[in-house]
Amino acid sequence: MAKQPETQKKKRDDQTRILWNLIIVFVLALVLIFLWDAFLFHSIPAPEGTFDLDSFSVPAFDLAQSGTVYAGAAVLERYEQQNSTIYLVEWEGQLHLLDVRTHFVSQRSRLCKDILVPENGVRVYRTGWGYEPVVTVVQDGKIIYCQEDVFLTVPTYRVMMTIYVLAAAAIAFLESLIYRKATGRRWRKTREQTTKID
C-alpha cells in the first residue's frame, strides 16, 4: 500500500507524456500545413518586388510573368476579386477562363480553375471553392458579369487559419490515439509490475 503514490505519479507522468505529444504534434502539423499551402500548393512564385521593404504597395499578379503555360496567352479581359484574379485569355485559338488564387501570406499563386469557353452563346461559371466563389458570365467570348459571391463576411486569413487549426487538431488527435495505443501496453506492464511489488 505504501507504493500507491508512486503508481499515481506514474499515471500522471503517462498523462503528461500524452499531453506533450499532443501539443508537439499539433504545432508541427500546423506549421507543416501552413508551409505546404503557402509554398507547395500555391506553386506560382510571388510577383517580383512583393517583399521589397522600400515599397509599401504589393505588386499585382501578372499572368505574363507567372511562368505558367498561359504566360504567353493574349489576355482579353482581367478582373480582380479579393483573393483571386479572373482572366479571359486566348491560347492556341481557344478561349480559356482562368481563376488564379493568391495565398494571403506568401503572395504565391495557383491556377485554381482552367475552363475552356465556347466562342458563342452565354455561359455561367462558378469558380473557386467553399466560402469565396466567383460567378462569371461569358457571352459570345466576352465577360459580361464577374462578381465574388461572398456569403461570409469573415476575412480570408481568418477562414484559412481556422482550416489550418482544425486540420492540425485532427492530425494531432489521430496521432495521439496511435501513440497511446503503441505505448499504452508498455505503460500498463510497468503499472502491473509496480502493483505486484506492492
Tab-separated table of C-alpha atoms in Angstrom:
chain	number	residue	atom	x	y	z
A	1	MET	CA	0.000	0.000	0.000
A	2	ALA	CA	2.964	2.334	0.557
A	3	LYS	CA	3.690	2.253	-3.186
A	4	GLN	CA	0.285	3.696	-4.201
A	5	PRO	CA	1.513	7.322	-4.500
A	6	GLU	CA	4.233	6.027	-6.859
A	7	THR	CA	1.561	4.399	-9.077
A	8	GLN	CA	-0.387	7.679	-9.149
A	9	LYS	CA	2.819	9.552	-10.005
A	10	LYS	CA	3.450	7.133	-12.879
A	11	LYS	CA	-0.115	7.671	-14.131
A	12	ARG	CA	0.389	11.443	-14.015
A	13	ASP	CA	3.684	11.054	-15.897
A	14	ASP	CA	1.900	8.992	-18.571
A	15	GLN	CA	-0.787	11.663	-18.945
A	16	THR	CA	1.864	14.396	-19.121
A	17	ARG	CA	3.697	12.472	-21.864
A	18	ILE	CA	0.477	12.132	-23.872
A	19	LEU	CA	-0.322	15.842	-23.448
A	20	TRP	CA	3.159	16.943	-24.537
A	21	ASN	CA	2.996	14.590	-27.503
A	22	LEU	CA	-0.376	16.103	-28.467
A	23	ILE	CA	0.949	19.690	-28.209
A	24	ILE	CA	4.151	18.979	-30.165
A	25	VAL	CA	2.332	17.125	-32.966
A	26	PHE	CA	-0.321	19.879	-33.176
A	27	VAL	CA	2.298	22.647	-33.529
A	28	LEU	CA	4.342	20.661	-36.077
A	29	ALA	CA	1.227	19.772	-38.096
A	30	LEU	CA	0.079	23.417	-38.062
A	31	VAL	CA	3.453	24.658	-39.330
A	32	LEU	CA	3.704	21.941	-42.000
A	33	ILE	CA	0.131	22.507	-43.268
A	34	PHE	CA	0.772	26.252	-43.492
A	35	LEU	CA	4.084	25.769	-45.359
A	36	TRP	CA	2.544	23.190	-47.710
A	37	ASP	CA	-0.342	25.506	-48.588
A	38	ALA	CA	1.743	28.680	-48.845
A	39	PHE	CA	4.695	27.298	-50.833
A	40	LEU	CA	3.818	23.956	-52.470
A	41	PHE	CA	0.073	24.143	-53.167
A	42	HIS	CA	0.487	27.758	-54.338
A	43	SER	CA	3.279	26.903	-56.755
A	44	ILE	CA	3.468	30.146	-58.795
A	45	PRO	CA	6.079	32.475	-57.230
A	46	ALA	CA	5.057	35.827	-55.786
A	47	PRO	CA	5.435	38.812	-58.151
A	48	GLU	CA	8.860	40.393	-58.204
A	49	GLY	CA	9.213	43.099	-55.541
A	50	THR	CA	6.418	41.720	-53.326
A	51	PHE	CA	8.536	41.792	-50.185
A	52	ASP	CA	10.568	44.878	-51.113
A	53	LEU	CA	10.919	46.912	-47.913
A	54	ASP	CA	11.261	50.201	-49.839
A	55	SER	CA	7.790	49.857	-51.350
A	56	PHE	CA	4.506	49.967	-49.429
A	57	SER	CA	2.381	48.557	-52.253
A	58	VAL	CA	2.125	44.876	-53.102
A	59	PRO	CA	2.601	44.177	-56.834
A	60	ALA	CA	-0.421	42.575	-58.508
A	61	PHE	CA	-0.267	39.099	-60.012
A	62	ASP	CA	0.814	39.248	-63.654
A	63	LEU	CA	-0.055	36.270	-65.860
A	64	ALA	CA	2.682	37.191	-68.372
A	65	GLN	CA	5.359	36.802	-65.657
A	66	SER	CA	3.798	33.790	-63.925
A	67	GLY	CA	5.849	31.117	-65.664
A	68	THR	CA	2.682	29.107	-66.353
A	69	VAL	CA	1.710	27.653	-69.732
A	70	TYR	CA	-0.568	30.702	-70.207
A	71	ALA	CA	2.218	33.267	-69.688
A	72	GLY	CA	2.292	33.908	-73.427
A	73	ALA	CA	-1.500	33.946	-73.881
A	74	ALA	CA	-3.316	37.034	-75.140
A	75	VAL	CA	-5.228	38.473	-72.173
A	76	LEU	CA	-8.642	39.632	-73.386
A	77	GLU	CA	-10.121	40.583	-70.007
A	78	ARG	CA	-8.960	40.647	-66.395
A	79	TYR	CA	-10.998	41.045	-63.206
A	80	GLU	CA	-9.535	41.263	-59.716
A	81	GLN	CA	-11.504	39.990	-56.734
A	82	GLN	CA	-10.444	39.831	-53.075
A	83	ASN	CA	-8.075	36.850	-53.382
A	84	SER	CA	-8.480	35.858	-56.991
A	85	THR	CA	-7.834	37.205	-60.446
A	86	ILE	CA	-10.129	36.117	-63.270
A	87	TYR	CA	-8.660	36.087	-66.770
A	88	LEU	CA	-10.268	35.505	-70.137
A	89	VAL	CA	-7.392	34.581	-72.422
A	90	GLU	CA	-6.912	33.383	-75.967
A	91	TRP	CA	-4.487	30.498	-76.198
A	92	GLU	CA	-3.829	28.496	-79.380
A	93	GLY	CA	-7.046	29.707	-80.973
A	94	GLN	CA	-9.229	28.823	-77.967
A	95	LEU	CA	-10.754	30.891	-75.173
A	96	HIS	CA	-9.892	29.965	-71.595
A	97	LEU	CA	-11.358	31.310	-68.372
A	98	LEU	CA	-8.667	31.213	-65.678
A	99	ASP	CA	-9.156	31.674	-61.944
A	100	VAL	CA	-5.858	32.405	-60.196
A	101	ARG	CA	-5.868	32.370	-56.370
A	102	THR	CA	-3.250	34.115	-54.234
A	103	HIS	CA	-2.134	32.966	-50.768
A	104	PHE	CA	-2.802	35.596	-48.102
A	105	VAL	CA	0.720	35.461	-46.587
A	106	SER	CA	3.241	34.188	-49.141
A	107	GLN	CA	1.531	36.047	-52.022
A	108	ARG	CA	2.279	32.989	-54.154
A	109	SER	CA	-0.486	31.917	-56.511
A	110	ARG	CA	-2.055	28.836	-58.039
A	111	LEU	CA	-4.215	28.233	-61.070
A	112	CYS	CA	-7.443	27.247	-59.364
A	113	LYS	CA	-9.550	26.729	-62.492
A	114	ASP	CA	-8.951	26.491	-66.230
A	115	ILE	CA	-12.211	26.391	-68.213
A	116	LEU	CA	-12.462	26.078	-71.991
A	117	VAL	CA	-15.032	28.678	-73.082
A	118	PRO	CA	-17.077	28.415	-76.316
A	119	GLU	CA	-16.891	31.460	-78.595
A	120	ASN	CA	-20.674	31.749	-78.971
A	121	GLY	CA	-23.551	31.612	-76.512
A	122	VAL	CA	-23.992	32.543	-72.869
A	123	ARG	CA	-22.350	30.525	-70.116
A	124	VAL	CA	-22.341	30.995	-66.336
A	125	TYR	CA	-19.249	29.757	-64.480
A	126	ARG	CA	-18.777	29.426	-60.749
A	127	THR	CA	-15.086	29.190	-59.910
A	128	GLY	CA	-13.258	28.957	-56.613
A	129	TRP	CA	-14.426	26.858	-53.712
A	130	GLY	CA	-16.305	26.947	-50.452
A	131	TYR	CA	-16.518	30.349	-48.848
A	132	GLU	CA	-15.470	32.670	-51.709
A	133	PRO	CA	-16.715	31.502	-55.110
A	134	VAL	CA	-16.639	33.863	-58.093
A	135	VAL	CA	-19.562	33.904	-60.528
A	136	THR	CA	-18.588	34.821	-64.080
A	137	VAL	CA	-20.935	35.162	-67.065
A	138	VAL	CA	-19.392	34.923	-70.539
A	139	GLN	CA	-21.390	35.893	-73.616
A	140	ASP	CA	-20.012	35.483	-77.138
A	141	GLY	CA	-16.413	35.477	-75.969
A	142	LYS	CA	-16.736	38.441	-73.592
A	143	ILE	CA	-17.190	38.646	-69.830
A	144	ILE	CA	-20.435	40.495	-69.140
A	145	TYR	CA	-20.515	39.846	-65.389
A	146	CYS	CA	-17.868	38.884	-62.859
A	147	GLN	CA	-18.534	39.130	-59.144
A	148	GLU	CA	-17.362	37.412	-55.989
A	149	ASP	CA	-20.315	35.620	-54.411
A	150	VAL	CA	-19.385	36.386	-50.799
A	151	PHE	CA	-21.700	34.900	-48.212
A	152	LEU	CA	-19.210	35.100	-45.339
A	153	THR	CA	-18.079	38.479	-44.019
A	154	VAL	CA	-15.098	36.881	-42.249
A	155	PRO	CA	-11.715	37.881	-43.778
A	156	THR	CA	-9.927	35.177	-45.781
A	157	TYR	CA	-6.960	34.906	-43.437
A	158	ARG	CA	-9.270	34.040	-40.519
A	159	VAL	CA	-11.049	31.354	-42.508
A	160	MET	CA	-7.736	29.875	-43.689
A	161	MET	CA	-6.218	29.944	-40.201
A	162	THR	CA	-9.330	28.189	-38.862
A	163	ILE	CA	-8.935	25.497	-41.538
A	164	TYR	CA	-5.228	25.112	-40.649
A	165	VAL	CA	-6.014	24.802	-36.927
A	166	LEU	CA	-8.828	22.269	-37.458
A	167	ALA	CA	-6.687	20.148	-39.794
A	168	ALA	CA	-3.737	20.248	-37.366
A	169	ALA	CA	-6.028	19.347	-34.439
A	170	ALA	CA	-7.426	16.358	-36.370
A	171	ILE	CA	-3.904	15.134	-37.212
A	172	ALA	CA	-2.740	15.597	-33.608
A	173	PHE	CA	-5.794	13.761	-32.257
A	174	LEU	CA	-5.311	10.785	-34.599
A	175	GLU	CA	-1.579	10.660	-33.872
A	176	SER	CA	-2.270	10.783	-30.139
A	177	LEU	CA	-4.604	7.784	-30.437
A	178	ILE	CA	-1.910	5.849	-32.295
A	179	TYR	CA	0.718	6.985	-29.782
A	180	ARG	CA	-1.392	5.833	-26.808
A	181	LYS	CA	-2.141	2.509	-28.470
A	182	ALA	CA	1.512	1.910	-29.364
A	183	THR	CA	2.937	2.900	-25.990
A	184	GLY	CA	-0.006	2.084	-23.685
A	185	ARG	CA	0.814	-1.622	-23.411
A	186	ARG	CA	4.339	-0.850	-22.182
A	187	TRP	CA	2.985	1.561	-19.560
A	188	ARG	CA	0.351	-0.945	-18.456
A	189	LYS	CA	3.021	-3.602	-17.927
A	190	THR	CA	5.067	-1.173	-15.833
A	191	ARG	CA	1.984	-0.352	-13.724
A	192	GLU	CA	1.108	-4.026	-13.300
A	193	GLN	CA	4.661	-4.812	-12.159
A	194	THR	CA	4.536	-1.934	-9.662
A	195	THR	CA	1.179	-3.181	-8.354
A	196	LYS	CA	2.562	-6.713	-7.962
A	197	ILE	CA	5.543	-5.359	-5.976
A	198	ASP	CA	3.051	-3.613	-3.655
